[in-house]
Coordinates of C-alpha atoms and ligand atoms in Angstrom, one line a residue:
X1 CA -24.0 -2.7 -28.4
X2 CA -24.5 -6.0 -26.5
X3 CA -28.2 -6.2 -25.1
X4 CA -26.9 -8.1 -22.2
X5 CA -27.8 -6.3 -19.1
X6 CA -26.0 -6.1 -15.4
X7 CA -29.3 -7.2 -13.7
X8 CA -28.0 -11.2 -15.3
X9 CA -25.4 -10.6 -11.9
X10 CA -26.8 -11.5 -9.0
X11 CA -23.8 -12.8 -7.2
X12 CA -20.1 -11.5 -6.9
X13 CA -17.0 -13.6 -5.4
X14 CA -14.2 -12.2 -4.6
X15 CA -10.9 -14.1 -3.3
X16 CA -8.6 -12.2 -1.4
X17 CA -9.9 -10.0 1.9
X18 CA -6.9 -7.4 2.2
X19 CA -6.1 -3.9 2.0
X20 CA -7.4 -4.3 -1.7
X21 CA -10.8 -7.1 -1.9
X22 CA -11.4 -5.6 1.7
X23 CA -12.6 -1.9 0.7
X24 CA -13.1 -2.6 -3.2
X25 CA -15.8 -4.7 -2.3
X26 CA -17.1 -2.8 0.5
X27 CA -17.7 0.2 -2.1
X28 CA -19.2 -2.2 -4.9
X29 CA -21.8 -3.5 -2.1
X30 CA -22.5 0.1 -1.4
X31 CA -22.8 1.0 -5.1
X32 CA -24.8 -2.0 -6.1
X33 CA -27.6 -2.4 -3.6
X34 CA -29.0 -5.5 -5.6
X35 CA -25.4 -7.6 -6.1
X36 CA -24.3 -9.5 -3.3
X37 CA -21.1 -9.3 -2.8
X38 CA -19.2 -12.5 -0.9
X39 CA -15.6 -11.5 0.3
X40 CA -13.6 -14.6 1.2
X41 CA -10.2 -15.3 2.3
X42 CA -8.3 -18.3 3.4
X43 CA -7.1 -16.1 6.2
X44 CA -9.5 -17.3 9.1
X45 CA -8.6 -14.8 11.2
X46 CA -8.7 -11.9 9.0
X47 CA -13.0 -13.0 8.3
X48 CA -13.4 -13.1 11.9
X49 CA -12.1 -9.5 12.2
X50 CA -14.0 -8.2 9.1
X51 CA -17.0 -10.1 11.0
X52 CA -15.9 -8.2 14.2
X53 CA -18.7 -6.6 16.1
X54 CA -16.3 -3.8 17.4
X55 CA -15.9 -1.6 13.8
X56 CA -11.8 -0.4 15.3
X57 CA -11.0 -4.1 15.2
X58 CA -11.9 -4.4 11.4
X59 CA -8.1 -5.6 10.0
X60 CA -7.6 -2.7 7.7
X61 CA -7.7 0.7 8.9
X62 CA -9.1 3.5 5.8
X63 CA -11.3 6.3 7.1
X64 CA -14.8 6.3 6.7
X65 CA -14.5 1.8 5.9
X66 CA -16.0 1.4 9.0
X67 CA -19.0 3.4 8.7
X68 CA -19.8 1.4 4.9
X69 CA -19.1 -1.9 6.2
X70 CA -21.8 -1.2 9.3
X71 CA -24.0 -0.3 6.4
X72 CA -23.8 -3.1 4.4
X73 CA -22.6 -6.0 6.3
X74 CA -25.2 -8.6 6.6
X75 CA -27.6 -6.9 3.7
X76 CA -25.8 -7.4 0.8
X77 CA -22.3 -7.5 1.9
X78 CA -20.8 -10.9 3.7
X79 CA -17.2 -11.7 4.5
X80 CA -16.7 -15.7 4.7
X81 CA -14.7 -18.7 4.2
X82 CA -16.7 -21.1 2.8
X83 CA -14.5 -20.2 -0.8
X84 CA -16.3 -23.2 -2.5
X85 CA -20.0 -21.8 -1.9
X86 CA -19.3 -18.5 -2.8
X87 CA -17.4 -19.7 -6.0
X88 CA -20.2 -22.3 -7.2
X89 CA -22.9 -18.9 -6.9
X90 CA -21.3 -16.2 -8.6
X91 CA -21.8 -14.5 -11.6
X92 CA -18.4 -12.8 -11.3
X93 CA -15.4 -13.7 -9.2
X94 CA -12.3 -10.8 -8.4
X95 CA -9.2 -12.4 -8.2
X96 CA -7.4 -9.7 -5.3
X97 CA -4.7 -11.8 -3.6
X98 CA -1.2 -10.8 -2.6
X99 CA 1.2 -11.2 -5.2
X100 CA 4.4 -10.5 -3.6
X101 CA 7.9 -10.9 -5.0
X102 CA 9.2 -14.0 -5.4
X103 CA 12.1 -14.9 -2.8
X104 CA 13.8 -18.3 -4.1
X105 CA 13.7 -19.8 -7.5
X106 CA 14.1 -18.4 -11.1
X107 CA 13.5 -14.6 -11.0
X108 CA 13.9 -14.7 -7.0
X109 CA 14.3 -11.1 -5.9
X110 CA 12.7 -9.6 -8.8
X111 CA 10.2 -11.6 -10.3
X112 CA 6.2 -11.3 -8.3
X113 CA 5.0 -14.9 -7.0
X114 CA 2.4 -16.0 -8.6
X115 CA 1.7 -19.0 -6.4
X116 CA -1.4 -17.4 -5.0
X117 CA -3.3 -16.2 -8.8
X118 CA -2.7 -19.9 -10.1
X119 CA -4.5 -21.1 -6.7
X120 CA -7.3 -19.0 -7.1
X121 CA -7.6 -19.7 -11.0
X122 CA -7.7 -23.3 -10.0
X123 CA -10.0 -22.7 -6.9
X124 CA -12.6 -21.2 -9.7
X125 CA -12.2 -23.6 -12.4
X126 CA -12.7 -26.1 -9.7
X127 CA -16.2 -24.8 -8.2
X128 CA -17.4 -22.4 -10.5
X129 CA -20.6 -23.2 -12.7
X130 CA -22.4 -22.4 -15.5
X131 CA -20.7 -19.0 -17.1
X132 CA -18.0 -17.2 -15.0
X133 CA -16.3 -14.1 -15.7
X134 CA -13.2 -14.1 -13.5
X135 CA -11.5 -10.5 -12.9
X136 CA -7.3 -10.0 -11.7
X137 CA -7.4 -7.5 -9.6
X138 CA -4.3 -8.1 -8.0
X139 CA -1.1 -6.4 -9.7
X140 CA 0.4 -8.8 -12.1
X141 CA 3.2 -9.8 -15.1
X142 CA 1.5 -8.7 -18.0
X143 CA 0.6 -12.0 -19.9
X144 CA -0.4 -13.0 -16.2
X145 CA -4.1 -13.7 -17.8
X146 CA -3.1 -16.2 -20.1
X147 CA -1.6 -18.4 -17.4
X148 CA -5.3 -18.1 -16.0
X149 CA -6.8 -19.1 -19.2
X150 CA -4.5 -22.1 -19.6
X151 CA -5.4 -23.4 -16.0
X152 CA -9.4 -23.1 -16.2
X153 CA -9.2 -24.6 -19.9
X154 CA -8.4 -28.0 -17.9
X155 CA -12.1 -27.2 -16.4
X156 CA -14.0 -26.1 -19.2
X157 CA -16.9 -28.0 -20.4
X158 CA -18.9 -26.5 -23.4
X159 CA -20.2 -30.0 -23.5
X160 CA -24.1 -30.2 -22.6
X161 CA -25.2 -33.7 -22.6
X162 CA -27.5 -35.2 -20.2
X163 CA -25.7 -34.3 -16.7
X164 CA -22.8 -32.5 -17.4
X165 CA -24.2 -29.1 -17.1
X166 CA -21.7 -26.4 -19.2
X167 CA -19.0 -24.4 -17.7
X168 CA -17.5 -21.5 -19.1
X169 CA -15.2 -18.4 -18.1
X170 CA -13.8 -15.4 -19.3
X171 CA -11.1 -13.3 -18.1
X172 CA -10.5 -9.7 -18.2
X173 CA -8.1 -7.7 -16.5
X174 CA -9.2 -4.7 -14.0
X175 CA -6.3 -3.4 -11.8
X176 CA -6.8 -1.6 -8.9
X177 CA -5.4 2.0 -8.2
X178 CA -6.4 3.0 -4.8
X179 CA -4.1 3.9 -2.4
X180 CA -4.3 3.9 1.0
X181 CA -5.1 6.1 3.7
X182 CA -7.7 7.5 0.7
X183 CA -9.1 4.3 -0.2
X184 CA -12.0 5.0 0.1
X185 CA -12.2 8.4 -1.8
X186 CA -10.6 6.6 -4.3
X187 CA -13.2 3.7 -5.2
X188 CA -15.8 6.2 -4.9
X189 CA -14.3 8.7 -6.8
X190 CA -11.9 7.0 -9.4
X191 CA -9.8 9.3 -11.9
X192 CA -10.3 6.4 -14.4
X193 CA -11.1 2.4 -14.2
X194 CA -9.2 -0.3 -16.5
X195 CA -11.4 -2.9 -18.0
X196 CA -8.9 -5.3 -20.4
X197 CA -10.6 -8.1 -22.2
X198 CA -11.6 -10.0 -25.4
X199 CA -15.0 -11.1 -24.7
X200 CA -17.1 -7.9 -25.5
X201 CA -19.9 -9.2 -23.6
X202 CA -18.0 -9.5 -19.9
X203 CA -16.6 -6.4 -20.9
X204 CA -20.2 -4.5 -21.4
X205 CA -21.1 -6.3 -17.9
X206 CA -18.7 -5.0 -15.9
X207 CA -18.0 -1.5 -17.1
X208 CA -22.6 -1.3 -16.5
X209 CA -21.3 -2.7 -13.3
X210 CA -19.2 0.2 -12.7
X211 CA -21.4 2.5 -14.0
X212 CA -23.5 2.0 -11.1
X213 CA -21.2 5.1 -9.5
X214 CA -18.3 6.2 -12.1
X215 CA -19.6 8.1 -14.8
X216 CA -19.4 6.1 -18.3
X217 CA -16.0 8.6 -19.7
X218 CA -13.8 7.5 -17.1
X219 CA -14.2 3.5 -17.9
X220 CA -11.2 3.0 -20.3
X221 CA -11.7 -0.6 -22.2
X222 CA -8.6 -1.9 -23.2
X223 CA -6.7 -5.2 -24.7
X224 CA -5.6 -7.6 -21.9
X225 CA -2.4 -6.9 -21.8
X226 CA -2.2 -3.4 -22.5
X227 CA -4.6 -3.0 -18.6
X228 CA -2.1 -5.5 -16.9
X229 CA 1.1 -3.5 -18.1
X230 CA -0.6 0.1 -17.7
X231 CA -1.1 -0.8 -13.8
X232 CA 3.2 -1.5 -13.2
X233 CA 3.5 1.4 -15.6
X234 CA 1.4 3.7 -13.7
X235 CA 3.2 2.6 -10.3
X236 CA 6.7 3.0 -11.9
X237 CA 5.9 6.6 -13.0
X238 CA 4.7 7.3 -9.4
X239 CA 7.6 5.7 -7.9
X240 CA 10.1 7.2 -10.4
X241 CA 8.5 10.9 -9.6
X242 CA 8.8 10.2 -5.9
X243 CA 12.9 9.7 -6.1
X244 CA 13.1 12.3 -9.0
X245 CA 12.1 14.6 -6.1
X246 CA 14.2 13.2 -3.1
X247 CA 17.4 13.1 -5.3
X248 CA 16.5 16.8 -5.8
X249 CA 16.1 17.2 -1.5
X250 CA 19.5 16.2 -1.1
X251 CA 20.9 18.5 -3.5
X252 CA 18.9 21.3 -1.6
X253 CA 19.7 20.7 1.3
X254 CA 23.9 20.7 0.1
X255 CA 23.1 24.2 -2.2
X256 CA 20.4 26.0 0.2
X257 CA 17.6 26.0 -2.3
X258 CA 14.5 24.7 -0.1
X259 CA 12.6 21.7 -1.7
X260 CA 9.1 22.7 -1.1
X261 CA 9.8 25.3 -3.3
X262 CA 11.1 23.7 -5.8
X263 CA 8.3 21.4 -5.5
X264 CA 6.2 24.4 -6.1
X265 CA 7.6 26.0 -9.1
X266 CA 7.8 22.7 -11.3
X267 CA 4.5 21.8 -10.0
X268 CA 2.8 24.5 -11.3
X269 CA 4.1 23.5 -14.8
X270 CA 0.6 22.2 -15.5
X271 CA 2.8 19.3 -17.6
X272 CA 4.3 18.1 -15.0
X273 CA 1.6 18.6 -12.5
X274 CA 1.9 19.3 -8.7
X275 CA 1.0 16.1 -7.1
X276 CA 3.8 13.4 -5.9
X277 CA 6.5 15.7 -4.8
X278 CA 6.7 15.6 -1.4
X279 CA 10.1 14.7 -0.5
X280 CA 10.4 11.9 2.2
X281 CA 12.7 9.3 3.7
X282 CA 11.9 7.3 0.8
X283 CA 8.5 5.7 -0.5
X284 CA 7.3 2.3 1.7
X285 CA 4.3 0.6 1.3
X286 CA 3.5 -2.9 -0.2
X287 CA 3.5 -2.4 -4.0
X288 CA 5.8 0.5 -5.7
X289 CA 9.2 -1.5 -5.0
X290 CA 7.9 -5.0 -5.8
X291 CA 6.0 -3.7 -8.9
X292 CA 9.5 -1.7 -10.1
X293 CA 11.4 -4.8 -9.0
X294 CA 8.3 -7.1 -11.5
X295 CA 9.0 -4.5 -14.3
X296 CA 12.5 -4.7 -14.4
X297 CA 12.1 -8.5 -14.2
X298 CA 10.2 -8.0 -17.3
X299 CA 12.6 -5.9 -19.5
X300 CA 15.0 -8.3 -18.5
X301 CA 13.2 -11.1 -19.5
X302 CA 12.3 -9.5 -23.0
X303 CA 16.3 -8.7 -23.1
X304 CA 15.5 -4.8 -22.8
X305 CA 18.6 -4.2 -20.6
X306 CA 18.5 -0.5 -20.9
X307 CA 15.3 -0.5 -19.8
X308 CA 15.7 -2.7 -16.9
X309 CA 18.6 -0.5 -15.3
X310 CA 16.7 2.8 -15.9
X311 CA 13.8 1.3 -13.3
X312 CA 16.1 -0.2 -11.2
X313 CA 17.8 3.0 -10.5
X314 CA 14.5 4.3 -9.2
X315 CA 14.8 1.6 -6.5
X316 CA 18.6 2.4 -5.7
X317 CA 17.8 6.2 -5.3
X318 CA 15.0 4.9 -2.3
X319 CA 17.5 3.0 -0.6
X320 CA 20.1 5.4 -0.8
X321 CA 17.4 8.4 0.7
X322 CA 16.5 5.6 3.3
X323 CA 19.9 5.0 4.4
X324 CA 21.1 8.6 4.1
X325 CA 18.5 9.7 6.6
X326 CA 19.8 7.3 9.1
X327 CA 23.4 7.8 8.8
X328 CA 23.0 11.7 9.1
X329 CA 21.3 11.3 12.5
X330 CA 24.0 9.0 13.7
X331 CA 26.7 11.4 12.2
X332 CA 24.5 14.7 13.8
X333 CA 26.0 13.0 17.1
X334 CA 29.3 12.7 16.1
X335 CA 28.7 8.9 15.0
X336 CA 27.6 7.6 18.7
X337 CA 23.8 7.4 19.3
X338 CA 24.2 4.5 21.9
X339 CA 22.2 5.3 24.7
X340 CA 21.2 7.8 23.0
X341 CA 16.8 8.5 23.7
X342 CA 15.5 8.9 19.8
X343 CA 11.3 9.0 19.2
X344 CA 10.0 7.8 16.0
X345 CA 7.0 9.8 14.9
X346 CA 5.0 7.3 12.9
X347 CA 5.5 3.7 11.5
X348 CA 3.1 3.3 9.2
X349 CA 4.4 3.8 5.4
X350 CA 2.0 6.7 5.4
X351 CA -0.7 8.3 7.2
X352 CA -4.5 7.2 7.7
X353 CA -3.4 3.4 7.5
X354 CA -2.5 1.0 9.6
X355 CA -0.6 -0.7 7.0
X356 CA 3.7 -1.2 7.4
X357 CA 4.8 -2.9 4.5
X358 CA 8.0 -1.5 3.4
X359 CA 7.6 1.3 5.6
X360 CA 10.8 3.8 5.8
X361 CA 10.3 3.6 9.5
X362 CA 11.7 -0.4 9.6
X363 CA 15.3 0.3 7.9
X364 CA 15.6 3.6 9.8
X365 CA 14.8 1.6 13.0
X366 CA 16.7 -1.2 12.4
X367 CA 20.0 1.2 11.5
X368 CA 19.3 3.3 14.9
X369 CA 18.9 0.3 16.8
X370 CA 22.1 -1.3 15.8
X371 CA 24.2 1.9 16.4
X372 CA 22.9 1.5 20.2
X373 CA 20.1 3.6 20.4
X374 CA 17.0 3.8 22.0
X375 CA 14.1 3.9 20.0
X376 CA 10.9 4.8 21.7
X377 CA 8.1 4.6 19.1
X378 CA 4.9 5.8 17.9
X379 CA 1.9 5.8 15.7
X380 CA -1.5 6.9 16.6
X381 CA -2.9 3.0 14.6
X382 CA 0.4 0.7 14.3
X383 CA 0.5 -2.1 16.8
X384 CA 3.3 -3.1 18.9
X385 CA 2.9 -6.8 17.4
X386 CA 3.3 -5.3 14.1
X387 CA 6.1 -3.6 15.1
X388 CA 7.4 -6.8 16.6
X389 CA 7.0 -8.5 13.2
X390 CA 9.0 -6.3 11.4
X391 CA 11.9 -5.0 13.8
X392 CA 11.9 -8.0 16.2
X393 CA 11.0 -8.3 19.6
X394 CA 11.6 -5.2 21.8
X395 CA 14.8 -5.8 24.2
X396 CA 14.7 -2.5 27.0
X397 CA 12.9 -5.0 29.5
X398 CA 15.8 -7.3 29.3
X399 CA 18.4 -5.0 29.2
X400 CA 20.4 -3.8 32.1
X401 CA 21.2 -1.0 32.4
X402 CA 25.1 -1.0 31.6
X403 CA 23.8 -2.7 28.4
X404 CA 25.1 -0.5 25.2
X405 CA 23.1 -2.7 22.8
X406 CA 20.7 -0.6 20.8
X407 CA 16.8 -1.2 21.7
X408 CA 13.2 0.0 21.4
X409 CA 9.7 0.6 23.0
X410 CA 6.5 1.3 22.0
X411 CA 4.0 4.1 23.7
X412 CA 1.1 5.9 22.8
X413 CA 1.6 9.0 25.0
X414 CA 4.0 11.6 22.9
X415 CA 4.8 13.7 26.1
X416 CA 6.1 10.1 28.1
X417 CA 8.1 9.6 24.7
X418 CA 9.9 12.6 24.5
X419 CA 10.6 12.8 28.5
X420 CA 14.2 13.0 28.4
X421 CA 14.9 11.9 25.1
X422 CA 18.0 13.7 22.6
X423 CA 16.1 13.5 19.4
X424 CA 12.4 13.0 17.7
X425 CA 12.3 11.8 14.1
X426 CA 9.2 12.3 11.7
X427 CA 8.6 9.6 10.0
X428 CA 5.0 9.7 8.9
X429 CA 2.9 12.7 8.5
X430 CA 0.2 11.7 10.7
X431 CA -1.9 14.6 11.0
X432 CA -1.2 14.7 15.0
X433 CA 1.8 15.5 14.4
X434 CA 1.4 19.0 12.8
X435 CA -0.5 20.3 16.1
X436 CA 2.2 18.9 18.5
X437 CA 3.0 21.7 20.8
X438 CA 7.1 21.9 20.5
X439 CA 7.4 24.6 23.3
X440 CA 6.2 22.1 25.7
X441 CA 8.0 19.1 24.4
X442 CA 11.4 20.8 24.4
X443 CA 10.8 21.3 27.9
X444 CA 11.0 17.6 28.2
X445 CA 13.8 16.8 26.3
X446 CA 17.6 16.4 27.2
X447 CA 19.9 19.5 25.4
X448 CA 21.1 19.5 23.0
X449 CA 17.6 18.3 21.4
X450 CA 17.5 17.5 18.3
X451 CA 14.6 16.9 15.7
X452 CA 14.8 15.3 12.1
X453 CA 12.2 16.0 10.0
X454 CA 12.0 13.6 6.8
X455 CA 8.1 14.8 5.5
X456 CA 9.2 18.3 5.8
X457 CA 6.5 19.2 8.4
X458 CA 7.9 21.4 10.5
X459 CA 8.5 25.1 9.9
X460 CA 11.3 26.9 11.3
X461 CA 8.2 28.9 13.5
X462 CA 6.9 26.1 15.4
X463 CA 10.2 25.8 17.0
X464 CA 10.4 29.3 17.9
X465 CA 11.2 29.8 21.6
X466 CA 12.8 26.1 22.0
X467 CA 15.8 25.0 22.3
X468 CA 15.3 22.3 19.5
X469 CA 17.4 22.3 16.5
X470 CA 16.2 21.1 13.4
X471 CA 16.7 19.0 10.6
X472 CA 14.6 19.3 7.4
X473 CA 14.4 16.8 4.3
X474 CA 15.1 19.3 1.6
X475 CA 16.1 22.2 3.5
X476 CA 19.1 21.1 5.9
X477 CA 19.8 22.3 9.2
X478 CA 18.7 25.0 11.1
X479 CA 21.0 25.1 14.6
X480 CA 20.3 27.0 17.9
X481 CA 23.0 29.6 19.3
Ligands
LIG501 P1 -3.2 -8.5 1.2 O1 -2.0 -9.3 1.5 O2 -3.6 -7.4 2.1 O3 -4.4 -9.3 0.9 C1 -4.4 -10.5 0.0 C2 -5.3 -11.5 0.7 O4 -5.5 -12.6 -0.2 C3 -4.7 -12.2 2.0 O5 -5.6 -11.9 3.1 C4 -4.6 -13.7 1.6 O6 -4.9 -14.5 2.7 C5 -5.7 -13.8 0.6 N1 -5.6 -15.0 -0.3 C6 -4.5 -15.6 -0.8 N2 -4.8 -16.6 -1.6 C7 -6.2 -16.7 -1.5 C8 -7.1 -17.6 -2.0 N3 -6.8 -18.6 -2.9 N4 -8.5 -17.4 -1.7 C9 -8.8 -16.4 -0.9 N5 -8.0 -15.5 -0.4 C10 -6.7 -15.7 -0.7 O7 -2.8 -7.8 -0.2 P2 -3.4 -6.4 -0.8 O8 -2.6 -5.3 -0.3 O9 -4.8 -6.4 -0.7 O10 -2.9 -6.6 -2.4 C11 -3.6 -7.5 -3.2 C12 -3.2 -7.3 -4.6 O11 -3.6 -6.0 -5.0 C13 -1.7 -7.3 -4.9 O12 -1.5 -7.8 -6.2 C14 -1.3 -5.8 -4.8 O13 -0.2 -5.6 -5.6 C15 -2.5 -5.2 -5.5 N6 -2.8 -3.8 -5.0 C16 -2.6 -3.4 -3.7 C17 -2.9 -2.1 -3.4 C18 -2.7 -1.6 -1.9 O14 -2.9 -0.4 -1.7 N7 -2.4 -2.5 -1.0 C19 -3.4 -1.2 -4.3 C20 -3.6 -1.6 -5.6 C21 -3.3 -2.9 -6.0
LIG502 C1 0.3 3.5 -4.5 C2 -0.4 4.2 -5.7 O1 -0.5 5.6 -5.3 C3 -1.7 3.6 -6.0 O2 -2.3 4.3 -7.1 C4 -1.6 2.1 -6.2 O3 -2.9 1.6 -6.4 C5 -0.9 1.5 -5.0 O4 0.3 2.1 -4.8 C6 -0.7 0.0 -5.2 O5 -0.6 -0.4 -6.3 O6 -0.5 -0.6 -4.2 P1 0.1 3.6 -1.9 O7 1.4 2.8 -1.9 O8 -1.0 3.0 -1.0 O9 -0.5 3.7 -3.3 O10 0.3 5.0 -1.3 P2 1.0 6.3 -2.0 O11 0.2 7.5 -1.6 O12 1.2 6.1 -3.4 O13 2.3 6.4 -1.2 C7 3.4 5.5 -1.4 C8 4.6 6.0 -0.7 O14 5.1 7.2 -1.3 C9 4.4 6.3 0.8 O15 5.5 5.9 1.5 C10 4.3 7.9 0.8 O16 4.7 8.4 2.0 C11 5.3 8.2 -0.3 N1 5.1 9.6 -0.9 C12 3.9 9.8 -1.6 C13 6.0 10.6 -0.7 O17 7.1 10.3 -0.1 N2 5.8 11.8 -1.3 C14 4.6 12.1 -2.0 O18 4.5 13.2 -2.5 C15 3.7 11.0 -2.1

């Protein structure tokens, strides 16, 4: 056992101040009252809000994040952009940037763009000193950490002659598996950390570092390579689970076997587990299609074709449940929605984040919209800019009102959204949304009044006494007389 100690850290970089360095760090200032822990980002904006006096305007949105970042900020925690500073002083530096797939160039569509890791690796090599031990955080290509290795070896001195103090590194790999909405809960409480390396002694400093709040069992030390490939293998698994089950909704809803309880009966198999098996209009959020999309690079790559169409399939089978949901609706009204009021429940690609990435809600907007409806949306912490961003800007103020091109609003007020509207689709299970009193709201709504349900939320009871007919992901219809 190394004698080395954590108390040699004093200082910890990390680069990258998103939905993952944000709240990773945030928990590891918490944890480790004597670190200090410098979050940086090239995003000036984003440091501002983190620096925000006003705790709703912090730019990621993860109960209880606010509360730990009042505590912390300013003792040991400190969110900047001076990159070089924090760089030259720390012990340790996380790599968490966005690795996002590539979009032109070889492996364009498939491939994740690494443009932002090699930046970082060169931003350390660059202003690091003495010893260094730089952690990849972010999802990446296994192999990813020799590319790091080849571009700080250009900045390596073991040389110690008069003036040219040394400068060292090592890298390990230590993925992140939080998700959000339970971020949070999920650096505090993790069901197991990743620590891949070759140096045993950066390896012994950050699983003490760790220990600080995860008990010693649930630090797993692996090879480099085998952490990097376990983090795209543990989000394929997930993804490939999520359209196992919503290839199964569809064939409930044609045979009139009701998914939740199917969902039950094979969860209870204590082999295959009961978690991940809510059906849905498909799974959004930043990483599970651009990690499938990386691993199926890979295979490819290592000529494993077979292998590369089984995880693509996973992908096709959350387009086709995307798409599926959409064209139902449209079909529901006999293939014309134009004009036609719809509310979107939720925009966010799950609840308890403010995060859209990938989010079901954009292609089932976009579809709507371009069969001429009108969309009114809304989530309790989406934005109408972000909205904007992804749909484009919202037309109904410069429509008139003989226009039969589709548009969209935003609101805040579910009672104004569903004042004369034809149908209400769930989108996200936002928590509000279960207590939403349907007795009143079908008062509002124009007849026939229609809601699609696509997290399965809604029980045939809470729509007793209106005049609503339902559809449920997984169960089908349920019609009025
Ligand atoms: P993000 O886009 O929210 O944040 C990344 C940040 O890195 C951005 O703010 C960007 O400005 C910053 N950045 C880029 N280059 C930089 C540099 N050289 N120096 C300093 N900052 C720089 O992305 P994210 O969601 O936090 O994801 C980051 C990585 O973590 C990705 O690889 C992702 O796959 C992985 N991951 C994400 C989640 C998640 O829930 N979002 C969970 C686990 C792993
Ligand atoms: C996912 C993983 O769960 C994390 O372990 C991982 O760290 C992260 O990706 C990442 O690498 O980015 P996240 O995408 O934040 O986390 O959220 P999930 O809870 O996994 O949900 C992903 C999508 O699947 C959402 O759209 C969600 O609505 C959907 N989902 C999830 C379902 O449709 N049904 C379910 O039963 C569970």
């Amino acid at each position: 056992m190394s004698k080395i100690s954590d108390d040699k850290i004093k200082n910890i970089c990390c680069l990258g101040a998103g939905y993952v360095g944000g709240p990773t760090m945030v928990v590891l200032a918490d944890r480790c009252p004597k670190i200090n822990v410098f979050v940086t980002d090239i995003n000036e904006k984003k440091i501002a809000e983190w620096n925000s006096k006003d705790y709703n305007n912090l730019p990621v949105y993860e109960p209880d994040l606010d509360r730990l970042v009042k505590k912390n900020r300013g003792k040991n925690l400190f969110f900047t952009t001076n990159i070089k500073k924090a760089v030259e002083n720390a012990d340790i530096v996380f790599i968490s940037v966005n690795t996002p797939t590539k979009t032109k160039g070889l492996g364009a569509g498939y491939a994740s763009d690494l443009k932002w890791v090699e930046s970082s690796a060169r931003l350390v090599g660059e202003f690091a000193q003495g010893h260094t031990i730089i952690v990849e955080k972010s999802t990446v290509p296994v192999r990813t950490a020799e590319l790091i290795k080849k571009i700080i070896k250009n900045f390596t001195r073991t040389n110690t002659k008069v003036n040219i103090k040394p400068k060292t590194f090592s890298v390990l790999s230590s993925p992140e598996f939080l998700a959000e909405g339970t971020a949070i809960k999920d650096l505090e409480k993790p069901d197991r950390v990743l620590i891949g390396g070759e140096d045993k002694d950066s390896l012994h400093i950050l699983s003490l570092i760790y220990q600080n709040w995860i008990p010693k069992e649930k630090i797993f030390l692996t090879n480099l390579w085998s952490s990097e490939l376990s983090k795209l293998t543990s989000n394929a698994f997930l993804a490939q689970r999520l359209s196992s089950i919503n290839a199964i909704s569809a064939l409930c809803e044609k045979s009139g076997a009701d998914v939740n309880e199917v969902s039950k009966a094979i969860g209870a198999d204590t082999r295959i587990g009961s978690k991940f098996l809510n059906a849905g209009p498909g799974f959004g959020g930043s990483c599970f299609q651009k990690d499938l999309l990386n691993l199926v690079y890979l295979c490819r790559f290592y000529n494993i074709d077979e292998a590369a169409n089984y995880w693509e399939k996973v992908i096709e089978l959350n387009e086709w449940q995307k798409d599926r949901i959409s064209k139902l609706i449209i079909n529901v009204f006999f293939g014309t929605i134009t004009s036609k009021k719809i509310v979107l429940l939720g925009f966010s690609f799950k609840p308890n984040t403010n995060d859209v990435r990938e989010s079901p809600a954009i292609s089932i907007a976009l579809e709507l919209i371009e069969n001429g409806a009108n969309l009114v949306i809304h989530d309790p912490k989406v934005t109408e800019n972000q909205i904007t961003e992804n749909i484009g800007p919202n037309k109904r103020n410069s429509l008139n009102c003989e226009s039969t091109d589709g548009s969209w609003s935003f609101t805040r007020n579910i009672e104004e959204a569903f004042t004369n509207a034809d149908a209400g689709v769930i989108i996200t299970e936002w928590e509000d949304y279960y207590k939403l009193d349907w007795l009143k709201i079908s008062n509002f709504m124009r007849k026939p009044s229609w809601i699609f349900d696509s997290r399965g939320t809604i029980s045939e009871n809470d729509l007793n006494g209106t005049e609503i007919n339902l559809w449920k992901v997984g169960k089908g219809f349920s019609l009025k007389k």
